Coordinates of N, CA and C and ligand atoms in Angstrom, one line a residue:
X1 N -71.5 -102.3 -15.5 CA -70.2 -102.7 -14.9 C -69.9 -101.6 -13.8
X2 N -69.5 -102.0 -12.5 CA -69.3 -101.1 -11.3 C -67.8 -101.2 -11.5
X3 N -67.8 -100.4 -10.4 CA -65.8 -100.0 -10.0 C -65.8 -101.2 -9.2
X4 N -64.3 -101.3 -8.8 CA -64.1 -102.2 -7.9 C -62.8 -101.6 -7.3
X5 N -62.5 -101.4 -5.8 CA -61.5 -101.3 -5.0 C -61.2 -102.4 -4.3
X6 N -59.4 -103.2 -4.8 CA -59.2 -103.9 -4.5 C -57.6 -103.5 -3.8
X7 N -57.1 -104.2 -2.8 CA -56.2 -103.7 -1.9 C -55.2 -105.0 -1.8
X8 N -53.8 -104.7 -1.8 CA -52.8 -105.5 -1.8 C -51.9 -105.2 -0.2
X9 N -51.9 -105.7 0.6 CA -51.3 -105.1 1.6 C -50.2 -106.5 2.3
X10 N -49.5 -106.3 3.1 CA -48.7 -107.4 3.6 C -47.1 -106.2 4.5
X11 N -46.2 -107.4 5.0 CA -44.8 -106.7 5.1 C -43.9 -106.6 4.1
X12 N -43.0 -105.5 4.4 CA -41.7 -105.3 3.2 C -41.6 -106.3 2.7
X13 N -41.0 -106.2 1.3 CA -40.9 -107.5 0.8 C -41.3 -108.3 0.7
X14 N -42.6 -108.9 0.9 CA -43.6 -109.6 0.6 C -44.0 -110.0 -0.2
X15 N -44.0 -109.3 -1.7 CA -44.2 -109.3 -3.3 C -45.4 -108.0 -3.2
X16 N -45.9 -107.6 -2.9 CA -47.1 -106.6 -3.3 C -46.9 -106.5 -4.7
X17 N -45.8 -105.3 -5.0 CA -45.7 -104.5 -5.7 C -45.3 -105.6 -7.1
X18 N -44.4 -106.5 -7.5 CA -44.1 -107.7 -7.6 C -45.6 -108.2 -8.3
X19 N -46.4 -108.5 -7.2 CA -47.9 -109.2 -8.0 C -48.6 -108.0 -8.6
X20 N -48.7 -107.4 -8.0 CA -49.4 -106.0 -8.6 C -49.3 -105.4 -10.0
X21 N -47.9 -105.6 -10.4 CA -47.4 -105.6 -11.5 C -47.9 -106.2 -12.5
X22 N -47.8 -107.6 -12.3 CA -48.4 -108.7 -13.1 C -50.4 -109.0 -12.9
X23 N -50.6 -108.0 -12.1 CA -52.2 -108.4 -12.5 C -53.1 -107.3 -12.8
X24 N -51.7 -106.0 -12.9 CA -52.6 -105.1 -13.4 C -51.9 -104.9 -15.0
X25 N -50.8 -106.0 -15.5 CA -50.3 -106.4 -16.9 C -51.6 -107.6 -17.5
X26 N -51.7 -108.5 -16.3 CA -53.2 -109.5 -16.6 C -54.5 -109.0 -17.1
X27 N -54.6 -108.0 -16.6 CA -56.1 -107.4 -16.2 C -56.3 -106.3 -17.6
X28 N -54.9 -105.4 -18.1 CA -55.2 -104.8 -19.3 C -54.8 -105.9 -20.6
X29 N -54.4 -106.7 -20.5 CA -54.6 -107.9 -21.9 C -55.8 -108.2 -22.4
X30 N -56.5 -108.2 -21.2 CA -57.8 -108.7 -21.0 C -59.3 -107.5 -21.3
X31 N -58.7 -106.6 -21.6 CA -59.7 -105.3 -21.5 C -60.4 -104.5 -20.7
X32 N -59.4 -105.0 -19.6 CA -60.2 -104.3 -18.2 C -59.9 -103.1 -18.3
X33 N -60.8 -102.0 -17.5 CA -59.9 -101.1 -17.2 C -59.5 -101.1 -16.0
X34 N -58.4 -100.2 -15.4 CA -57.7 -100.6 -14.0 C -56.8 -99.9 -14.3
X35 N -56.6 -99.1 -13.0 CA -55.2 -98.2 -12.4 C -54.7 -99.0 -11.6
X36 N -53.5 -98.9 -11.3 CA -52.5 -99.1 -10.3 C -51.6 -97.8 -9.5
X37 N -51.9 -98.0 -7.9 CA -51.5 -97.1 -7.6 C -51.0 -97.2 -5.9
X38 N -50.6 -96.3 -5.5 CA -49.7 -96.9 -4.2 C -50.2 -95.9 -2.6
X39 N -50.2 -96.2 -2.1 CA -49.7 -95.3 -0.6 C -48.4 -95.9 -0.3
X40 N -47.6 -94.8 0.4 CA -48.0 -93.4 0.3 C -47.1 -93.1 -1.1
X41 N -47.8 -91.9 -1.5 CA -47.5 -91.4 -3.0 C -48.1 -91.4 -4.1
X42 N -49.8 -92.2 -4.0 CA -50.3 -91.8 -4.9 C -50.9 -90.7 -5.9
X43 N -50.0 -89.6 -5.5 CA -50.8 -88.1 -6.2 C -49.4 -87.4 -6.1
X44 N -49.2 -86.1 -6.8 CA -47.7 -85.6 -6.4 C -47.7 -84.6 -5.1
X45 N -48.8 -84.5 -4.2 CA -48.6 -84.2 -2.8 C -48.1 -85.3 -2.3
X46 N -48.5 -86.8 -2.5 CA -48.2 -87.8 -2.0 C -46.8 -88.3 -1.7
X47 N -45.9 -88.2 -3.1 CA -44.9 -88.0 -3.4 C -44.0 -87.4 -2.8
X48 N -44.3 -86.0 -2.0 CA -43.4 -85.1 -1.3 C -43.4 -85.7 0.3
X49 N -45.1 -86.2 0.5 CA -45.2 -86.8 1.4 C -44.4 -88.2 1.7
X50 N -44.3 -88.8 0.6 CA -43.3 -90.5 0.8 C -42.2 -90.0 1.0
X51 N -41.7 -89.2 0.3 CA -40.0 -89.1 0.4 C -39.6 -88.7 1.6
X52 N -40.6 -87.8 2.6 CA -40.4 -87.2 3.8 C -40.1 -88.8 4.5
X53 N -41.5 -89.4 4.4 CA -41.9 -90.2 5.3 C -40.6 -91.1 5.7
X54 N -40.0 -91.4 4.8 CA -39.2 -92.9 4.0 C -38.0 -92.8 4.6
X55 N -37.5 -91.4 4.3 CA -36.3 -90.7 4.8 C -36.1 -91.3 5.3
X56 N -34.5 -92.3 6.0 CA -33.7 -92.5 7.2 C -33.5 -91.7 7.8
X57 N -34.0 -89.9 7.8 CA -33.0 -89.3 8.3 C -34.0 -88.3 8.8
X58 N -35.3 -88.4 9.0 CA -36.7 -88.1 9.2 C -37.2 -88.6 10.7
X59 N -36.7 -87.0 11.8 CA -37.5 -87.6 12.9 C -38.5 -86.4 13.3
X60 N -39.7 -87.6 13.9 CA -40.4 -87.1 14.4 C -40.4 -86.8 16.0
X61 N -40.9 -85.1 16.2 CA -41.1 -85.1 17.9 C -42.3 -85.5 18.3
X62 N -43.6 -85.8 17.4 CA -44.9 -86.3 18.0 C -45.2 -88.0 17.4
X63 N -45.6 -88.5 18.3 CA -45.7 -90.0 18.1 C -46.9 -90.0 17.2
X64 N -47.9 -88.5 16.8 CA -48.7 -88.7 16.0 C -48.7 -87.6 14.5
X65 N -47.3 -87.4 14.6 CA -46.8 -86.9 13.1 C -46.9 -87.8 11.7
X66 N -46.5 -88.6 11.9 CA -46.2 -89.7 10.7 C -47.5 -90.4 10.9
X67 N -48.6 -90.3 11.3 CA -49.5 -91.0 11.1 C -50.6 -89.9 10.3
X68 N -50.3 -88.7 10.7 CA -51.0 -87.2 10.1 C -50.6 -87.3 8.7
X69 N -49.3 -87.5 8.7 CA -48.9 -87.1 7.1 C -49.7 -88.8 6.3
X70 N -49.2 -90.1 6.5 CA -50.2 -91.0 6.0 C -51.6 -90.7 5.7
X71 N -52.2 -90.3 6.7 CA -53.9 -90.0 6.5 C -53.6 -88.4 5.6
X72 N -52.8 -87.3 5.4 CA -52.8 -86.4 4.6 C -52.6 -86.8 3.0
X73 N -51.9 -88.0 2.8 CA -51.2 -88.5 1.9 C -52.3 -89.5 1.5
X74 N -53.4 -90.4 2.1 CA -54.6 -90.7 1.7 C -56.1 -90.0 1.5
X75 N -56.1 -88.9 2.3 CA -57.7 -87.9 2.1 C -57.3 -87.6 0.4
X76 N -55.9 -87.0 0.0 CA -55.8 -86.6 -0.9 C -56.1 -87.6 -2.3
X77 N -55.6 -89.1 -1.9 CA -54.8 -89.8 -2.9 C -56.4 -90.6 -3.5
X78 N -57.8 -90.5 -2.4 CA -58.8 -91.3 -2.4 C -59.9 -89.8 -3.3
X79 N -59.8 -88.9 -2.6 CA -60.8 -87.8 -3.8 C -60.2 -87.5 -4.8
X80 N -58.7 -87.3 -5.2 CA -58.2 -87.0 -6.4 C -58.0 -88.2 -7.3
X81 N -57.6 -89.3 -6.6 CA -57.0 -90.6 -8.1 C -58.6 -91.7 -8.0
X82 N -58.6 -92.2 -6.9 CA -59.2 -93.3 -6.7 C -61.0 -93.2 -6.4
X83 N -61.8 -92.2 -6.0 CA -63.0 -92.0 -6.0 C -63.6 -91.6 -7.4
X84 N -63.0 -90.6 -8.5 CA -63.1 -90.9 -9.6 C -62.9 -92.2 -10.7
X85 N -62.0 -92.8 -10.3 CA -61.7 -94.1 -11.2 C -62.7 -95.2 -11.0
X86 N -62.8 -95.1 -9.4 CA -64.3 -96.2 -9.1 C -65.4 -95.9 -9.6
X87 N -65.6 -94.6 -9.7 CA -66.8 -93.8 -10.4 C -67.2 -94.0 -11.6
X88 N -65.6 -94.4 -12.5 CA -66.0 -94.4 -14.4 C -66.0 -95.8 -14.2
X89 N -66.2 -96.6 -13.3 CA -66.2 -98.1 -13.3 C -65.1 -98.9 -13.5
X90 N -63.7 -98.1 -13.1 CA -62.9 -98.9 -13.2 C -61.9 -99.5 -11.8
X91 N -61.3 -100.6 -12.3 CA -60.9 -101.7 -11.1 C -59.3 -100.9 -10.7
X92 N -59.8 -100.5 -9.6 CA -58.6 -99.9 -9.1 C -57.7 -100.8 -8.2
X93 N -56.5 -100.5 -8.0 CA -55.6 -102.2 -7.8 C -54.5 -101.0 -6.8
X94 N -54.3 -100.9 -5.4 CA -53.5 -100.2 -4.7 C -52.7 -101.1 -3.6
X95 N -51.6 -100.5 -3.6 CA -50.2 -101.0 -3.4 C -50.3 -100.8 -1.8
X96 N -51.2 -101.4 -0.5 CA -51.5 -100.1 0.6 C -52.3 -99.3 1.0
X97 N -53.2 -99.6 1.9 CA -54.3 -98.9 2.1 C -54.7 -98.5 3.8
X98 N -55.7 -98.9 4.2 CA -56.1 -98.6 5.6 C -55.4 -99.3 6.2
X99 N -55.2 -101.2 6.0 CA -55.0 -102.2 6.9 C -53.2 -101.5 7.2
X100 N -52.6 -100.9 6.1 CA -51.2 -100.8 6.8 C -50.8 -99.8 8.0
X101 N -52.5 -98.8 7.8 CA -52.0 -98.0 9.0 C -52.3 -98.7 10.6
X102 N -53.0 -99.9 10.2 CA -53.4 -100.1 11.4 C -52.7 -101.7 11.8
X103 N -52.1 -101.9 10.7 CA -50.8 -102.7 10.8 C -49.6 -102.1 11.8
X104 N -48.9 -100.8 11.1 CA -48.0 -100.2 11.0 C -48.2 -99.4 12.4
X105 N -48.8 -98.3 12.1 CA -49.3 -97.2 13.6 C -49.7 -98.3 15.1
X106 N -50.7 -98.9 15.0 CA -51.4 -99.4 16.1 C -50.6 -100.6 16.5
X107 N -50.6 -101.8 15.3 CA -49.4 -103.1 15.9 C -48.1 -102.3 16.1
X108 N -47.4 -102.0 15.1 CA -46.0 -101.6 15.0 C -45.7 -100.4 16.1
X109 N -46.7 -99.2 16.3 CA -45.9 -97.9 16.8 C -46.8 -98.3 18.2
X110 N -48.1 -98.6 18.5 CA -48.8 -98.6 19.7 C -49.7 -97.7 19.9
X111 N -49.8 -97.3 18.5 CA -51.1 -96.2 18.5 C -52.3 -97.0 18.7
X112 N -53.1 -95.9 19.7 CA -54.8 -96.4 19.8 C -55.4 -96.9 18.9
X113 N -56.0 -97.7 19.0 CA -56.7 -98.4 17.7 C -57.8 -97.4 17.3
X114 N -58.6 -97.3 18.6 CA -59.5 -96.3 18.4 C -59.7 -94.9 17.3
X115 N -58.5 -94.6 18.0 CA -57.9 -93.1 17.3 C -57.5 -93.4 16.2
X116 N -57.1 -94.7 15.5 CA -57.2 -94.7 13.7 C -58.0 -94.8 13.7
X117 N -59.3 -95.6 14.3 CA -60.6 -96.1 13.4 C -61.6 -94.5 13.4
X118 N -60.9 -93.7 14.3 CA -61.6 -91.9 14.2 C -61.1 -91.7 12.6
X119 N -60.2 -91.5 12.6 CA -59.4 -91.0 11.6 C -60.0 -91.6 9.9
X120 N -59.8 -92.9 10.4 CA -60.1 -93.4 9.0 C -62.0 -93.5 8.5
X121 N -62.8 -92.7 9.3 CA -64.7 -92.7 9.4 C -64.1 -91.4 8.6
X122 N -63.0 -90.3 8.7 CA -63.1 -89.6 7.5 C -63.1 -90.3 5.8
X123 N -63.1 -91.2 5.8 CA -62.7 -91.4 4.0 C -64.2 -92.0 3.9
X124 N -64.5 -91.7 2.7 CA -65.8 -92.3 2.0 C -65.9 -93.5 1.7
X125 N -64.7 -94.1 1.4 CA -64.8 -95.8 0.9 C -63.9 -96.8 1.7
X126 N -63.7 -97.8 1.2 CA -63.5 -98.9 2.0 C -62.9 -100.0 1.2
X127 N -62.3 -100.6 0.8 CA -61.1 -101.9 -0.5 C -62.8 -102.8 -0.5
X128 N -63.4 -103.1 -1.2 CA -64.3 -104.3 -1.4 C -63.3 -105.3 -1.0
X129 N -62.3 -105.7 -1.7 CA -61.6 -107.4 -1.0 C -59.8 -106.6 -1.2
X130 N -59.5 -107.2 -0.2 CA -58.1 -107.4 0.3 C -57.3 -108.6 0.0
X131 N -56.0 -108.5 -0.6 CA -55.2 -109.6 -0.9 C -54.5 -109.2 0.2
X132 N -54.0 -110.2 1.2 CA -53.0 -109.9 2.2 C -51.9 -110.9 2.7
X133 N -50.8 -110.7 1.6 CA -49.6 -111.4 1.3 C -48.4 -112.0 2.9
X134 N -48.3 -113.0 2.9 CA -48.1 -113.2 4.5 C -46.4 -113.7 4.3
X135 N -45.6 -113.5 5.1 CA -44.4 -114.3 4.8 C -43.5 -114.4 6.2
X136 N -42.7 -115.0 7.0 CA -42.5 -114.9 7.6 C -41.0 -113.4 7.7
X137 N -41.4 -112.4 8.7 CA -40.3 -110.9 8.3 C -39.2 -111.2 8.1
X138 N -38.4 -112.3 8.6 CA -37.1 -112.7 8.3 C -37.3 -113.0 6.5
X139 N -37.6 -113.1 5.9 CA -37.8 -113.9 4.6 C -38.1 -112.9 3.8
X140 N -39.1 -111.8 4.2 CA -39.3 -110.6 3.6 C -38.3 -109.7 3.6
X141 N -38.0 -109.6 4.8 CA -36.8 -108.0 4.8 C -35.4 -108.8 4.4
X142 N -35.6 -110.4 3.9 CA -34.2 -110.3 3.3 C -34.4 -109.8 1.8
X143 N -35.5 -110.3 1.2 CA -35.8 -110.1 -0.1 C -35.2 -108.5 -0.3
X144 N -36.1 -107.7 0.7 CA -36.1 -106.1 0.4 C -34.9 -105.3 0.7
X145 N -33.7 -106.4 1.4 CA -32.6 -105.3 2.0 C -32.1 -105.9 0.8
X146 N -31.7 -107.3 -0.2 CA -31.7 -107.7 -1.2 C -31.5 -106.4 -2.4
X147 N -31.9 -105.2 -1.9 CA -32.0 -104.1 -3.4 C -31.1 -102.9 -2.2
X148 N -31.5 -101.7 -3.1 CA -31.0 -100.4 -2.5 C -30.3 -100.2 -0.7
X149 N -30.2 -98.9 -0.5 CA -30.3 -99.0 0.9 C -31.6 -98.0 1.7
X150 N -31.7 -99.1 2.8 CA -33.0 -99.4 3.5 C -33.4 -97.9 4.2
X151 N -35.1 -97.9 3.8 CA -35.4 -97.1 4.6 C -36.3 -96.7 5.9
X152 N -36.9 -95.6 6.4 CA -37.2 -95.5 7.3 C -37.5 -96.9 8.3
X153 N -38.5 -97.4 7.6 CA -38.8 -98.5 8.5 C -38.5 -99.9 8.0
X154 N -37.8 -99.9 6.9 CA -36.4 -101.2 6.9 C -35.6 -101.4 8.4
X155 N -35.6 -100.4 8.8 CA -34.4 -99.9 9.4 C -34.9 -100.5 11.1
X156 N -36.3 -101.1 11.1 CA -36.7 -100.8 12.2 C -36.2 -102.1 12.9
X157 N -36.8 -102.3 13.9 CA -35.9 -103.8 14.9 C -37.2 -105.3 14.0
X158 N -36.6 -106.3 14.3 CA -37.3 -107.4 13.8 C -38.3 -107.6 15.2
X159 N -38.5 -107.2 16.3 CA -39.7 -107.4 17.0 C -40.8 -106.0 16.4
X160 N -40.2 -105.0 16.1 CA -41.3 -104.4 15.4 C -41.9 -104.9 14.0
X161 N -41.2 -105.6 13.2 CA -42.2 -106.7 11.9 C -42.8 -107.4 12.1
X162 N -42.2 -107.9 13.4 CA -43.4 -109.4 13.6 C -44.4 -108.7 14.5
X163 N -44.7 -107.3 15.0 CA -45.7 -106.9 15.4 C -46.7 -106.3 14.3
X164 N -46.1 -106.0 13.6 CA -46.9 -105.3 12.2 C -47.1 -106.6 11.8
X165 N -46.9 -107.6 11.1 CA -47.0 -108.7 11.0 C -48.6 -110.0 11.5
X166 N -48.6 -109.9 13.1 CA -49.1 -110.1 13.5 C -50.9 -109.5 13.7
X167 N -50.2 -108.1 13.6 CA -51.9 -107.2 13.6 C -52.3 -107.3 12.1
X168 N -51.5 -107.8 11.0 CA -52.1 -108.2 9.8 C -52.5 -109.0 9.8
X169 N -52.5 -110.0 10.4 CA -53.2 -111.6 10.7 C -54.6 -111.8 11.9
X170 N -54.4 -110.4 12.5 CA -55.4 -110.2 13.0 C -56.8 -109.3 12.4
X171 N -56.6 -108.6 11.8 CA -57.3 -108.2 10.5 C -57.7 -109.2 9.7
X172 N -56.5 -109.9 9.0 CA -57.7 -111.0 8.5 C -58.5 -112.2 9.1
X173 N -58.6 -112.1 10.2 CA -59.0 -112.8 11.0 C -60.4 -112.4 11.6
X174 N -60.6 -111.6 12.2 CA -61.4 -110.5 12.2 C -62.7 -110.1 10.7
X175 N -62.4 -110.2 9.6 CA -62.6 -109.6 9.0 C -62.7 -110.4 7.5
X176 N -62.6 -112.1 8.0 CA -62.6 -113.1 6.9 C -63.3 -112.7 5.3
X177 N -64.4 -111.9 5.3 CA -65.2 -111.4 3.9 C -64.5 -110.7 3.0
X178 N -63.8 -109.9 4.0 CA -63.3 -108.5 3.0 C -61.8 -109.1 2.7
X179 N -61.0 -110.1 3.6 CA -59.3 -110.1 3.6 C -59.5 -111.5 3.0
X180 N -58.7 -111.8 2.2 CA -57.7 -113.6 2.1 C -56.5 -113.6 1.9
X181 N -55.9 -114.1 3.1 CA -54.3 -114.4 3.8 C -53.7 -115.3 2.4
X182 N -52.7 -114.9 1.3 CA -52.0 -115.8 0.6 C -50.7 -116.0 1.1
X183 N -50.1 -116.9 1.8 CA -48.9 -117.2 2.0 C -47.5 -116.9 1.0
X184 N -46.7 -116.5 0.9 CA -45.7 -117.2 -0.1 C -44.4 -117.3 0.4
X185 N -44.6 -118.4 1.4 CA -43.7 -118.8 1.8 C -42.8 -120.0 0.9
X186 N -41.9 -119.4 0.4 CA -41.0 -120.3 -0.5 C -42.0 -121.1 -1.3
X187 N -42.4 -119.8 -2.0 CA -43.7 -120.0 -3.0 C -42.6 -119.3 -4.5
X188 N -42.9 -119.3 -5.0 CA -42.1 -118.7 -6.1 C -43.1 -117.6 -6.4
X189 N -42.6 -116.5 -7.7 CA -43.7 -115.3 -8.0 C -45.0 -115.9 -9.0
X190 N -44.4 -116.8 -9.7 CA -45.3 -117.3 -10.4 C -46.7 -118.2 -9.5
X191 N -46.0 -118.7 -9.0 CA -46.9 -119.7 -8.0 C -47.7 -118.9 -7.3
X192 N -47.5 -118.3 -6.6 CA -48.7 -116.8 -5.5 C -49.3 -115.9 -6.6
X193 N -48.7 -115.8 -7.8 CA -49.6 -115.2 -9.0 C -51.0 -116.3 -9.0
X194 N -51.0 -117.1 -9.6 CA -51.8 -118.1 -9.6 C -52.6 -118.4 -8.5
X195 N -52.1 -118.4 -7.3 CA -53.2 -118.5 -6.3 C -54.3 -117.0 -6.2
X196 N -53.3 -115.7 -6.6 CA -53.7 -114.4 -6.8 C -55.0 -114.6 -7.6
X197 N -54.9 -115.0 -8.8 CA -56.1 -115.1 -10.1 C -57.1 -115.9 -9.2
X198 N -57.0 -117.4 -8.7 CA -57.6 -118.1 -8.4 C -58.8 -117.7 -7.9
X199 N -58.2 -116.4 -6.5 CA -59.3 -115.4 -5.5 C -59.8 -114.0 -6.4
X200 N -58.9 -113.6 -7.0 CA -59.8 -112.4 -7.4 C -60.6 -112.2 -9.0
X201 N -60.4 -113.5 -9.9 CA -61.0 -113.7 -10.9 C -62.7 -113.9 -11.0
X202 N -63.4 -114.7 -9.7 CA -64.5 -114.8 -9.7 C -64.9 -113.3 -8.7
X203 N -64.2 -112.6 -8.0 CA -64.5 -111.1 -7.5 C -64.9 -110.4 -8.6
X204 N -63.7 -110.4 -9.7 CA -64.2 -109.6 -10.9 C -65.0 -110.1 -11.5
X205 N -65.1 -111.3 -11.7 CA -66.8 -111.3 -12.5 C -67.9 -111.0 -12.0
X206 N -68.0 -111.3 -10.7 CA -69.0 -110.7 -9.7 C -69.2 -109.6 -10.2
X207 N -68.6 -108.0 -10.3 CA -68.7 -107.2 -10.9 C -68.9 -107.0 -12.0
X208 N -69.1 -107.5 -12.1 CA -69.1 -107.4 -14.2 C -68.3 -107.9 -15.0
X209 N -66.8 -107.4 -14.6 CA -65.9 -107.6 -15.3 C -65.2 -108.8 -15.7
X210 N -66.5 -109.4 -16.7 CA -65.9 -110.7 -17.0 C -64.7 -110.8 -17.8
X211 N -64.0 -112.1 -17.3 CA -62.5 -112.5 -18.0 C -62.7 -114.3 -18.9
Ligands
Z5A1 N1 -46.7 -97.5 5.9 C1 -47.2 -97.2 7.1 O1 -46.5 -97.3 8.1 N2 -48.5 -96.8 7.3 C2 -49.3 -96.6 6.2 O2 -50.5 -96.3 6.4 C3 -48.8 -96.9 4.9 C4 -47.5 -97.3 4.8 C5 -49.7 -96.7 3.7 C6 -44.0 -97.8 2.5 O3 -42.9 -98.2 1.9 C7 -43.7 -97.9 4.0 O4 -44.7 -97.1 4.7 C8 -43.9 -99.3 4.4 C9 -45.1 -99.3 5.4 C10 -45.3 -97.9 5.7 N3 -42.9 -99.9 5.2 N4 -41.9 -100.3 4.7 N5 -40.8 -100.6 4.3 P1 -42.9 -99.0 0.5 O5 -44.2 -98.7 -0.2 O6 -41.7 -98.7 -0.2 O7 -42.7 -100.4 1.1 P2 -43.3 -101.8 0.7 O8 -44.7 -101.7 0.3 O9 -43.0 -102.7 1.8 O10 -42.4 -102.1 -0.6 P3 -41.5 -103.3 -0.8 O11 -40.4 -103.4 0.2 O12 -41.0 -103.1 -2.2 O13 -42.3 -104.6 -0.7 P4 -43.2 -105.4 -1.7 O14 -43.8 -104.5 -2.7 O15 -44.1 -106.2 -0.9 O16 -42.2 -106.4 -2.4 P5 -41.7 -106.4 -3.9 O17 -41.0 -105.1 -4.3 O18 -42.7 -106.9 -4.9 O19 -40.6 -107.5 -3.8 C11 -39.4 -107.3 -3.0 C12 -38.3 -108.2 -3.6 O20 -38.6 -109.6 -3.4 C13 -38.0 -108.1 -5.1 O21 -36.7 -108.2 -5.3 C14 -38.8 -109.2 -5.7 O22 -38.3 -109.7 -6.9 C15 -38.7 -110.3 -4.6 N6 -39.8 -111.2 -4.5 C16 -41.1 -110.9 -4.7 N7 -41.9 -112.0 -4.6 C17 -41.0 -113.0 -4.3 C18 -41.2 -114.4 -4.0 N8 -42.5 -115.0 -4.0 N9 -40.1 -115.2 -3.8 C19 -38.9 -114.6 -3.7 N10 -38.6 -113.3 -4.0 C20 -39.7 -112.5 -4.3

């Protein structure tokens, strides 16, 4: 039985965290083993790093600050939690990975594409398959302004979501093997759960991990 790195990524409010929940509640019923874990903040450097990041009240003077701390908050979060867990063979399930920086930084901020794809030849691994939850941003950021109050990039304009938005649809587009686009557009949680199992059930048995 191998590891498996599997990646959940989409815009705010989307459900990530929401499905993630329920398939890493699915996945230990069933005797898998599997962590669940997030960028940014998966490690407690990570932590210090989200709360900076998230801040409303957190500015940057270099347009390549916040992209430093992300990639600091992942070198750490992939040799400390997640390179080991793939190692003892187990199904690692994260909240957030590469595709958001190049969502986020490159669609959203206008960073070089280039200059992430430098950045990210530092990490050793790579998600085997991507769930990439789609919804239209009006629909999402009502769900998510729906709770607390909003941060750092809650906060941002609705032409910057539908540009983060759009370079996620270009990734999976690009990149049909590794990504599958699930919609849930006035899908209910249950309903995009089920389409969830549908795709990543025969992944895990691929691996071993039959269900
Ligand atoms: N970021 C970046 O710029 N670059 C990077 O490299 C990385 C991240 C790694 C992290 O914040 C921020 O950092 C993020 C991108 C940026 N930007 N923002 N904001 P985060 O981790 O706190 O943000 P998030 O991942 O977007 O979390 P979220 O807002 O909680 O979204 P979610 O996890 O996709 O949604 P959820 O919590 O599961 O659900 C949100 C609400 O919708 C909740 O009340 C649910 O009950 C409800 N929900 C869920 N599914 C449904 C359906 N199907 N129908 C109706 N309602 C639903």
């Amino acid at each position: 039985m191998s590891g498996l790195f599997l990646t959940f990524e989409g815009i705010e409010g989307v459900g990530k965290t929401t499905q993630l929940q329920k398939l890493v509640t699915w996945l230990s019923e069933r005797n898998v083993p599997v962590i669940l874990t997030r960028e940014p903040g998966g490690t407690a450097l990570g932590q210090q790093l989200r709360s900076i990041i998230l801040d409303p009240s957190t500015r940057f003077h270099s347009k390549y600050t916040e992209i430093m701390m992300f990639m600091a908050d992942r070198l750490e979060h992939v040799a400390a939690v997640m390179e080991p867990a793939i190692r003892e063979g187990k199904v690692v399930l994260c909240d957030r990975f590469i595709d958001s920086t190049v969502a986020y930084q490159v669609g959203g901020r206008g960073l070089p594409a280039d200059f992430v794809a430098g950045l990210h030849s530092l990490l050793p691994l790579r998600p085997d398959f991507t769930v990439l939850l789609d919804v239209e941003p009006e629909e999402g950021l009502a769900r998510a302004r729906g709770r607390a109050k909003l941060d750092r990039f809650e906060q941002e304009t609705m032409a910057f979501h539908r540009r983060v938005r759009a370079q996620y649809l270009e990734i999976a587009s690009s990149e049909p093997h590794r990504v599958t686009v699930v919609s849930t557009t006035q899908l209910n949680v249950d309903a995009v759960f089920d389409r969830i199992l549908e795709i990543v059930t025969p992944i895990l048995n691929r691996s071993g991990h039959s269900l």
